[in-house]
Tab-separated table of N, CA and C in Angstrom:
chain	number	residue	atom	x	y	z
L	1	MET	N	15.260	11.483	11.213
L	1	MET	CA	15.383	11.965	10.251
L	1	MET	C	13.852	12.461	9.045
L	2	ARG	N	13.130	11.519	9.668
L	2	ARG	CA	11.742	11.978	8.627
L	2	ARG	C	11.075	13.022	9.215
L	3	GLY	N	11.098	13.379	10.352
L	3	GLY	CA	11.004	14.780	10.850
L	3	GLY	C	11.468	15.912	10.422
L	4	LEU	N	12.580	15.650	10.070
L	4	LEU	CA	13.306	16.824	9.531
L	4	LEU	C	13.255	17.219	8.063
L	5	ILE	N	12.843	15.912	7.253
L	5	ILE	CA	12.278	16.166	6.255
L	5	ILE	C	10.776	17.066	6.102
L	6	LEU	N	9.973	16.569	6.939
L	6	LEU	CA	8.871	16.934	7.013
L	6	LEU	C	8.923	18.782	7.385
L	7	ILE	N	9.815	18.804	8.377
L	7	ILE	CA	9.747	20.570	9.179
L	7	ILE	C	10.360	21.110	7.529
L	8	ALA	N	11.330	20.592	6.800
L	8	ALA	CA	11.816	21.287	5.583
L	8	ALA	C	10.961	21.378	4.615
L	9	LEU	N	9.933	20.533	4.621
L	9	LEU	CA	9.121	20.682	3.752
L	9	LEU	C	8.091	21.695	4.283
L	10	SER	N	7.822	21.554	5.382
L	10	SER	CA	6.577	22.657	6.099
L	10	SER	C	7.339	23.795	5.869
L	11	VAL	N	8.828	23.977	5.901
L	11	VAL	CA	9.289	25.383	5.855
L	11	VAL	C	8.792	25.992	4.503
L	12	LEU	N	9.059	24.945	3.436
L	12	LEU	CA	8.803	25.351	2.003
L	12	LEU	C	7.735	25.570	1.593
L	13	LEU	N	6.441	24.973	2.520
L	13	LEU	CA	5.389	25.171	2.182
L	13	LEU	C	4.490	26.296	2.813
L	14	GLN	N	5.449	26.900	3.691
L	14	GLN	CA	5.033	28.166	4.456
L	14	GLN	C	4.517	29.374	3.549
L	15	GLY	N	5.571	29.550	2.430
L	15	GLY	CA	5.218	30.424	1.584
L	15	GLY	C	4.002	30.084	0.319
L	16	CYS	N	3.363	28.518	0.743
L	16	CYS	CA	1.978	28.845	0.121
L	16	CYS	C	1.019	28.395	1.418
L	17	ALA	N	1.101	29.664	2.221
L	17	ALA	CA	0.263	29.074	3.094
L	17	ALA	C	-1.201	29.695	2.891
L	18	GLY	N	-1.213	30.240	1.851
L	18	GLY	CA	-2.618	30.604	0.987
L	18	GLY	C	-3.238	29.570	0.639
L	19	LEU	N	-2.532	28.314	0.136
L	19	LEU	CA	-3.100	27.244	-0.718
L	19	LEU	C	-3.650	26.651	0.630
L	20	GLY	N	-3.809	26.987	1.902
L	20	GLY	CA	-4.244	25.971	2.660
L	20	GLY	C	-3.585	24.504	2.911
L	21	LEU	N	-2.235	24.609	3.090
L	21	LEU	CA	-1.419	23.033	3.126
L	21	LEU	C	-1.095	22.713	4.416
L	22	GLY	N	-1.157	23.958	5.412
L	22	GLY	CA	-1.373	23.651	6.510
L	22	GLY	C	0.519	24.216	7.089
L	23	SER	N	0.600	24.067	8.512
L	23	SER	CA	2.031	24.277	9.196
L	23	SER	C	2.628	22.803	9.345
L	24	SER	N	3.952	23.119	9.603
L	24	SER	CA	4.871	22.106	9.996
L	24	SER	C	4.253	21.067	11.289
L	25	ASN	N	3.702	22.330	11.903
L	25	ASN	CA	3.129	21.500	13.299
L	25	ASN	C	2.091	20.470	13.001
L	26	ASP	N	1.032	20.891	11.876
L	26	ASP	CA	0.111	20.296	11.376
L	26	ASP	C	0.476	18.826	10.838
L	27	LEU	N	1.716	18.833	10.032
L	27	LEU	CA	2.150	17.613	9.427
L	27	LEU	C	2.719	16.718	10.262
L	28	LEU	N	3.443	17.010	10.840
L	28	LEU	CA	3.895	16.319	12.552
L	28	LEU	C	2.911	15.881	13.091
L	29	ASP	N	2.140	16.487	13.527
L	29	ASP	CA	0.824	16.081	14.234
L	29	ASP	C	0.274	14.914	13.510
L	30	LEU	N	0.238	15.180	12.337
L	30	LEU	CA	-0.871	13.800	11.454
L	30	LEU	C	0.124	12.763	11.275
L	31	GLU	N	1.440	13.016	11.128
L	31	GLU	CA	2.191	11.925	11.112
L	31	GLU	C	2.341	11.381	12.389
L	32	ARG	N	2.265	11.830	13.528
L	32	ARG	CA	2.285	11.406	14.695
L	32	ARG	C	1.128	10.384	14.870
L	33	GLN	N	0.110	10.904	14.536
L	33	GLN	CA	-1.181	10.324	14.396
L	33	GLN	C	-1.296	9.019	13.870
L	34	ALA	N	-0.774	9.282	12.705
L	34	ALA	CA	-0.650	8.271	11.743
L	34	ALA	C	0.090	7.168	12.338
L	35	GLN	N	0.967	7.062	12.869
L	35	GLN	CA	2.146	6.111	13.292
L	35	GLN	C	1.580	5.416	14.562
L	36	GLN	N	0.758	6.173	15.448
L	36	GLN	CA	0.168	5.942	16.384
L	36	GLN	C	-1.032	4.781	16.051
L	37	ALA	N	-1.926	5.309	15.340
L	37	ALA	CA	-3.044	4.576	14.646
L	37	ALA	C	-2.529	3.115	14.380
L	38	TYR	N	-1.447	3.070	13.593
L	38	TYR	CA	-0.835	2.148	12.929
L	38	TYR	C	-0.412	1.185	13.772
L	39	ALA	N	0.507	1.775	15.010
L	39	ALA	CA	1.010	0.942	16.132
L	39	ALA	C	0.159	0.273	16.660
L	40	LYS	N	-0.975	0.882	17.201
L	40	LYS	CA	-2.434	0.215	17.626
L	40	LYS	C	-3.344	-0.456	17.237
L	41	GLY	N	-2.769	-0.897	15.255
L	41	GLY	CA	-3.751	-1.835	15.006
L	41	GLY	C	-4.854	-1.110	14.443
L	42	ASN	N	-5.124	0.313	14.333
L	42	ASN	CA	-6.331	0.838	13.965
L	42	ASN	C	-5.938	1.055	12.639
L	43	TYR	N	-6.038	0.262	11.609
L	43	TYR	CA	-5.452	0.771	10.126
L	43	TYR	C	-6.618	1.494	9.469
L	44	ALA	N	-7.529	1.377	9.783
L	44	ALA	CA	-8.661	2.408	8.848
L	44	ALA	C	-8.053	4.201	9.439
L	45	ARG	N	-7.961	4.256	10.501
L	45	ARG	CA	-7.755	5.552	11.332
L	45	ARG	C	-6.204	6.268	10.911
L	46	SER	N	-5.053	5.019	10.728
L	46	SER	CA	-4.111	5.306	10.110
L	46	SER	C	-3.944	5.519	8.690
L	47	SER	N	-4.618	4.792	8.007
L	47	SER	CA	-4.849	5.312	6.217
L	47	SER	C	-5.638	6.958	5.903
L	48	GLU	N	-6.466	7.032	7.144
L	48	GLU	CA	-7.235	8.141	6.764
L	48	GLU	C	-6.303	9.540	6.914
L	49	TYR	N	-5.191	9.178	8.182
L	49	TYR	CA	-4.324	10.193	8.703
L	49	TYR	C	-3.200	10.642	7.419
L	50	TYR	N	-2.718	9.288	7.119
L	50	TYR	CA	-1.522	8.816	5.840
L	50	TYR	C	-2.367	9.571	4.815
L	51	GLY	N	-3.687	9.522	4.587
L	51	GLY	CA	-4.346	9.766	3.365
L	51	GLY	C	-4.176	11.632	3.375
L	52	LYS	N	-4.291	12.086	4.260
L	52	LYS	CA	-4.561	13.452	4.697
L	52	LYS	C	-3.017	14.236	4.610
L	53	LEU	N	-1.998	12.970	5.140
L	53	LEU	CA	-0.696	13.483	4.878
L	53	LEU	C	-0.156	13.358	3.265
L	54	ALA	N	-0.801	12.251	2.570
L	54	ALA	CA	-0.569	12.282	1.219
L	54	ALA	C	-0.867	13.691	0.520
L	55	THR	N	-2.377	14.267	0.455
L	55	THR	CA	-3.031	15.388	-0.042
L	55	THR	C	-1.751	16.850	0.232
L	56	ARG	N	-1.475	16.673	1.387
L	56	ARG	CA	-0.654	17.966	1.870
L	56	ARG	C	0.601	17.650	1.092
L	57	MET	N	1.143	16.541	1.044
L	57	MET	CA	2.573	16.264	0.398
L	57	MET	C	2.432	15.504	-0.876
L	58	PRO	N	1.943	16.276	-1.692
L	58	PRO	CA	1.551	15.611	-2.955
L	58	PRO	C	3.016	14.903	-3.707
L	59	THR	N	4.316	15.099	-3.385
L	59	THR	CA	5.198	14.805	-3.910
L	59	THR	C	5.913	13.789	-3.052
L	60	ASP	N	5.360	13.385	-2.112
L	60	ASP	CA	6.275	12.523	-0.852
L	60	ASP	C	6.005	11.296	-1.070
L	61	ALA	N	6.947	10.323	-1.465
L	61	ALA	CA	6.772	8.857	-1.826
L	61	ALA	C	6.735	8.167	-0.231
L	62	ASP	N	7.168	8.320	0.501
L	62	ASP	CA	7.429	7.663	1.740
L	62	ASP	C	5.834	7.779	1.979
L	63	THR	N	5.078	8.690	2.402
L	63	THR	CA	3.922	8.671	2.644
L	63	THR	C	3.073	7.901	2.120
L	64	ARG	N	3.299	8.076	1.046
L	64	ARG	CA	1.955	6.956	0.116
L	64	ARG	C	2.335	5.205	0.391
L	65	TYR	N	3.742	5.190	0.506
L	65	TYR	CA	4.029	3.999	0.951
L	65	TYR	C	3.368	3.526	2.449
L	66	ARG	N	3.515	4.572	3.398
L	66	ARG	CA	3.009	4.211	4.529
L	66	ARG	C	1.340	3.941	4.684
L	67	LEU	N	0.601	4.877	3.779
L	67	LEU	CA	-0.666	4.785	3.682
L	67	LEU	C	-0.929	3.246	2.975
L	68	ALA	N	-0.369	3.101	1.762
L	68	ALA	CA	-0.279	2.055	1.179
L	68	ALA	C	-0.112	0.305	2.206
L	69	ASN	N	0.737	0.806	3.036
L	69	ASN	CA	1.171	-0.193	4.059
L	69	ASN	C	-0.562	-0.512	5.177
L	70	SER	N	-1.039	0.846	5.249
L	70	SER	CA	-2.225	0.915	6.314
L	70	SER	C	-3.407	0.488	5.448
L	71	LEU	N	-3.561	0.688	4.314
L	71	LEU	CA	-4.442	-0.090	3.456
L	71	LEU	C	-4.464	-1.435	3.343
L	72	ALA	N	-3.303	-1.952	3.073
L	72	ALA	CA	-2.983	-3.308	2.912
L	72	ALA	C	-3.423	-4.266	4.246
L	73	ARG	N	-3.001	-3.837	5.267
L	73	ARG	CA	-3.492	-3.884	6.613
L	73	ARG	C	-5.077	-4.086	6.826
L	74	GLU	N	-5.543	-3.037	6.391
L	74	GLU	CA	-6.873	-2.962	6.553
L	74	GLU	C	-7.817	-3.923	5.681
L	75	GLY	N	-6.977	-4.475	4.635
L	75	GLY	CA	-7.808	-5.494	3.344
L	75	GLY	C	-8.349	-4.660	2.680
L	76	ASN	N	-7.715	-3.737	2.044
L	76	ASN	CA	-8.372	-2.814	0.812
L	76	ASN	C	-6.926	-3.172	-0.126
L	77	HIS	N	-6.733	-4.246	-0.383
L	77	HIS	CA	-6.007	-4.606	-1.347
L	77	HIS	C	-5.674	-3.903	-2.618
L	78	GLY	N	-6.742	-3.663	-3.302
L	78	GLY	CA	-6.736	-2.706	-4.604
L	78	GLY	C	-6.213	-1.494	-4.441
L	79	LEU	N	-6.632	-0.589	-3.441
L	79	LEU	CA	-6.435	0.248	-3.385
L	79	LEU	C	-4.950	0.615	-2.788
L	80	ALA	N	-4.404	-0.541	-2.079
L	80	ALA	CA	-2.929	-0.749	-1.701
L	80	ALA	C	-1.856	-0.864	-2.707
L	81	ILE	N	-2.396	-1.684	-3.563
L	81	ILE	CA	-1.590	-1.623	-4.586
L	81	ILE	C	-1.339	-0.370	-5.760
L	82	GLN	N	-2.438	0.186	-5.747
L	82	GLN	CA	-2.386	1.515	-6.666
L	82	GLN	C	-1.400	2.277	-5.571
L	83	THR	N	-1.739	2.738	-4.374
L	83	THR	CA	-0.921	3.675	-3.593
L	83	THR	C	0.535	3.429	-3.655
L	84	TYR	N	0.702	1.675	-3.342
L	84	TYR	CA	2.393	1.577	-3.694
L	84	TYR	C	2.937	2.218	-5.227
L	85	ARG	N	1.913	1.867	-6.144
L	85	ARG	CA	2.239	2.473	-7.365
L	85	ARG	C	2.734	3.962	-7.643
L	86	GLU	N	1.663	4.444	-6.896
L	86	GLU	CA	1.885	6.027	-6.565
L	86	GLU	C	2.972	6.428	-6.105
L	87	ALA	N	3.356	5.955	-4.667
L	87	ALA	CA	4.757	6.154	-4.298
L	87	ALA	C	5.610	5.564	-5.622
L	88	LEU	N	6.104	4.354	-6.035
L	88	LEU	CA	6.803	4.011	-7.159
L	88	LEU	C	7.098	5.203	-8.509
L	89	LEU	N	5.972	5.926	-8.572
L	89	LEU	CA	5.989	7.117	-9.647
L	89	LEU	C	6.420	8.185	-9.009
L	90	ARG	N	6.715	8.420	-7.889
L	90	ARG	CA	7.406	9.148	-6.906
L	90	ARG	C	8.505	9.177	-6.886
L	91	ASP	N	9.388	7.836	-6.745
L	91	ASP	CA	10.777	7.517	-5.898
L	91	ASP	C	10.292	5.981	-6.556
L	92	PRO	N	11.159	5.715	-7.975
L	92	PRO	CA	11.400	4.646	-8.272
L	92	PRO	C	12.287	3.802	-7.974
L	93	GLN	N	13.240	4.100	-7.087
L	93	GLN	CA	13.973	3.572	-6.228
L	93	GLN	C	13.325	2.630	-5.043
L	94	HIS	N	12.264	3.017	-4.427
L	94	HIS	CA	12.083	2.977	-3.171
L	94	HIS	C	11.559	1.180	-2.859
L	95	ALA	N	12.423	0.647	-2.370
L	95	ALA	CA	12.515	-0.858	-2.570
L	95	ALA	C	11.401	-1.495	-1.589
L	96	GLY	N	11.230	-0.745	-0.568
L	96	GLY	CA	10.126	-1.183	0.413
L	96	GLY	C	8.666	-1.316	-0.388
L	97	ALA	N	8.432	-0.261	-1.444
L	97	ALA	CA	7.195	-0.282	-1.925
L	97	ALA	C	7.325	-1.417	-2.995
L	98	TRP	N	8.445	-1.793	-3.632
L	98	TRP	CA	8.457	-2.746	-4.526
L	98	TRP	C	8.377	-3.729	-3.834
L	99	TYR	N	8.773	-4.151	-2.773
L	99	TYR	CA	8.363	-5.620	-2.013
L	99	TYR	C	7.065	-5.675	-1.814
L	100	ASN	N	6.742	-4.800	-1.133
L	100	ASN	CA	5.138	-4.788	-0.396
L	100	ASN	C	4.453	-4.899	-1.973
L	101	LEU	N	4.491	-3.943	-3.031
L	101	LEU	CA	3.570	-4.500	-3.632
L	101	LEU	C	3.777	-5.751	-4.575
L	102	MET	N	4.834	-6.094	-4.693
L	102	MET	CA	4.937	-7.669	-5.229
L	102	MET	C	4.268	-8.495	-4.413
L	103	GLN	N	4.374	-8.533	-2.931
L	103	GLN	CA	3.874	-9.228	-1.843
L	103	GLN	C	2.412	-9.349	-1.983
L	104	LEU	N	1.874	-8.277	-2.168
L	104	LEU	CA	0.212	-8.186	-2.172
L	104	LEU	C	0.133	-8.420	-3.576
L	105	GLN	N	0.808	-8.294	-4.688
L	105	GLN	CA	0.039	-9.087	-5.860
L	105	GLN	C	0.271	-10.232	-5.874
L	106	ALA	N	1.310	-10.862	-5.243
L	106	ALA	CA	1.156	-12.584	-5.510
L	106	ALA	C	0.239	-13.118	-4.590
L	107	GLN	N	0.099	-12.175	-3.415
L	107	GLN	CA	-1.192	-12.843	-2.338
L	107	GLN	C	-2.277	-13.363	-2.998
L	108	GLU	N	-2.945	-11.452	-3.941
L	108	GLU	CA	-3.880	-11.562	-5.070
L	108	GLU	C	-4.013	-12.727	-6.278
L	109	LEU	N	-2.914	-12.737	-6.862
L	109	LEU	CA	-2.564	-13.975	-7.407
L	109	LEU	C	-3.485	-15.409	-7.160
L	110	THR	N	-2.793	-15.466	-5.886
L	110	THR	CA	-2.747	-16.951	-5.400
L	110	THR	C	-4.027	-16.958	-5.020
L	111	LEU	N	-5.032	-16.128	-4.364
L	111	LEU	CA	-6.236	-16.265	-3.963
L	111	LEU	C	-7.163	-16.518	-5.376
L	112	THR	N	-6.676	-15.680	-6.391
L	112	THR	CA	-7.596	-15.782	-7.712
L	112	THR	C	-7.433	-17.304	-8.062
L	113	ALA	N	-6.254	-17.659	-7.905
L	113	ALA	CA	-6.053	-19.176	-8.663
L	113	ALA	C	-6.481	-19.973	-7.804
L	114	MET	N	-6.915	-19.754	-6.504
L	114	MET	CA	-7.513	-20.834	-5.738
L	114	MET	C	-8.832	-20.782	-5.632
L	115	GLU	N	-9.233	-19.749	-5.972
L	115	GLU	CA	-10.965	-19.397	-6.072
L	115	GLU	C	-11.319	-20.299	-7.819
L	116	ALA	N	-10.219	-20.125	-8.673
L	116	ALA	CA	-10.310	-20.616	-9.892
L	116	ALA	C	-10.673	-22.153	-9.488
L	117	ARG	N	-9.440	-22.535	-8.706
L	117	ARG	CA	-9.508	-23.933	-8.731
L	117	ARG	C	-10.716	-24.695	-7.911
L	118	ARG	N	-11.266	-23.815	-7.039
L	118	ARG	CA	-12.450	-23.899	-6.465
L	118	ARG	C	-13.847	-24.098	-7.232
L	119	TYR	N	-13.852	-23.289	-8.284
L	119	TYR	CA	-15.317	-22.890	-9.030
L	119	TYR	C	-15.352	-23.896	-10.171
L	120	LEU	N	-14.221	-23.870	-10.936
L	120	LEU	CA	-14.106	-24.526	-12.147
L	120	LEU	C	-14.420	-25.801	-11.864
L	121	ASP	N	-15.099	-26.247	-13.194
L	121	ASP	CA	-15.718	-27.739	-13.252
L	121	ASP	C	-14.595	-28.359	-13.797
L	122	ARG	N	-14.149	-29.504	-13.449
L	122	ARG	CA	-12.864	-29.942	-13.597
L	122	ARG	C	-13.087	-31.103	-15.029
L	123	LYS	N	-14.374	-31.122	-14.952
L	123	LYS	CA	-15.011	-32.032	-16.071
L	123	LYS	C	-15.304	-31.171	-17.401
L	124	ASN	N	-15.034	-30.015	-17.256
L	124	ASN	CA	-15.262	-28.747	-18.229
L	124	ASN	C	-14.158	-28.990	-19.300
L	125	PRO	N	-13.819	-29.257	-20.470
L	125	PRO	CA	-12.755	-29.113	-21.056
L	125	PRO	C	-12.036	-27.757	-21.473
L	126	GLY	N	-13.127	-26.959	-21.526
L	126	GLY	CA	-12.944	-25.721	-21.631
L	126	GLY	C	-12.267	-24.822	-20.365
L	127	ALA	N	-12.567	-25.944	-19.258
L	127	ALA	CA	-11.615	-25.303	-18.040
L	127	ALA	C	-10.151	-25.823	-17.813
L	128	GLN	N	-9.907	-26.691	-18.444
L	128	GLN	CA	-8.535	-27.020	-18.377
L	128	GLN	C	-7.156	-26.348	-18.350
L	129	SER	N	-7.181	-25.221	-19.254
L	129	SER	CA	-6.314	-24.424	-19.468
L	129	SER	C	-6.012	-23.767	-17.898
L	130	ALA	N	-7.224	-23.109	-17.669
L	130	ALA	CA	-7.454	-21.971	-16.619
L	130	ALA	C	-6.961	-22.950	-15.084
L	131	LEU	N	-7.613	-24.214	-15.074
L	131	LEU	CA	-7.149	-25.097	-14.294
L	131	LEU	C	-5.646	-25.234	-13.887
L	132	LYS	N	-5.075	-25.608	-14.575
L	132	LYS	CA	-3.643	-26.378	-15.303
L	132	LYS	C	-2.840	-24.801	-14.461
L	133	ARG	N	-3.201	-23.549	-15.294
L	133	ARG	CA	-2.728	-22.182	-14.896
L	133	ARG	C	-2.860	-21.870	-13.136
L	134	ALA	N	-4.004	-22.291	-12.727
L	134	ALA	CA	-3.983	-22.041	-11.431
L	134	ALA	C	-3.106	-23.111	-10.540
L	135	GLU	N	-3.232	-24.281	-10.947
L	135	GLU	CA	-2.244	-25.177	-10.153
L	135	GLU	C	-0.694	-24.857	-10.189
L	136	GLN	N	-0.537	-24.519	-11.297
L	136	GLN	CA	0.848	-23.874	-11.378
L	136	GLN	C	0.994	-22.808	-10.737
L	137	LEU	N	0.306	-21.558	-10.595
L	137	LEU	CA	0.472	-20.444	-9.689
L	137	LEU	C	0.272	-20.647	-8.180
L	138	ILE	N	-0.490	-21.751	-8.003
L	138	ILE	CA	-0.742	-22.017	-6.403
L	138	ILE	C	0.560	-22.843	-5.800
L	139	GLU	N	1.347	-23.624	-7.052
L	139	GLU	CA	2.434	-24.271	-6.803
L	139	GLU	C	3.520	-23.071	-6.449
L	140	VAL	N	3.732	-21.989	-7.516
L	140	VAL	CA	4.938	-21.140	-7.438
L	140	VAL	C	4.712	-19.992	-6.080
L	141	PHE	N	3.375	-20.010	-5.897
L	141	PHE	CA	3.344	-18.853	-5.170
L	141	PHE	C	2.654	-19.119	-3.677
L	142	ASP	N	2.089	-19.927	-3.475
L	142	ASP	CA	1.598	-20.448	-2.423
L	142	ASP	C	2.355	-20.443	-1.057
L	143	GLU	N	3.776	-21.126	-1.189
L	143	GLU	CA	4.325	-21.191	-0.017
L	143	GLU	C	5.403	-20.047	0.106
L	144	HIS	N	5.426	-19.146	-0.834
L	144	HIS	CA	6.378	-17.873	-0.745
L	144	HIS	C	5.668	-16.847	-0.220
L	145	VAL	N	4.253	-16.617	-0.158
L	145	VAL	CA	3.754	-15.232	-0.271
L	145	VAL	C	3.229	-15.303	1.827
L	146	PRO	N	3.890	-14.325	2.426
L	146	PRO	CA	3.509	-14.310	3.698
L	146	PRO	C	2.288	-13.522	3.812
L	147	ALA	N	1.687	-13.579	5.079
L	147	ALA	CA	0.231	-12.859	4.988
L	147	ALA	C	0.187	-11.461	4.945
L	148	SER	N	1.116	-11.130	5.369
L	148	SER	CA	1.498	-9.405	5.483
L	148	SER	C	2.096	-8.667	5.271
L	149	THR	N	2.443	-7.231	5.203
L	149	THR	CA	3.320	-6.565	4.569
L	149	THR	C	4.231	-6.188	5.442
L	150	GLU	N	5.824	-5.350	5.199
L	150	GLU	CA	6.460	-5.127	5.521
L	150	GLU	C	6.196	-3.944	6.912
């Protein structure tokens, strides 16, 4: 189904060939390369290919979702969060993007709370509210946040 959508988009883009958007074969090739790189665990390469696809298909939410997944696996959480949001701007009903965005934000929140707990001086009265919040967040999120995205 995804291939058919890419072909349909490519046919529409043929009229825009002068803009350098590429042919359907180019898009299918990029997607195949991105999927293969992701399957092999080469997330940096996968991100590169999905990034090129996203540039050529500026309205496609699913490409950004896949790019965000690659970025998250690569460890680039900030850019992955931004890219999930870009996918959701294009398709607010994209449940996978919502799920992975929440998972990644929960992971980041848990890590921040753990860092606060590690570095703040418990004897400092000014740190008590931050430490209390860190403990609450760790209690809520630490058990429920898997280490990877879908």
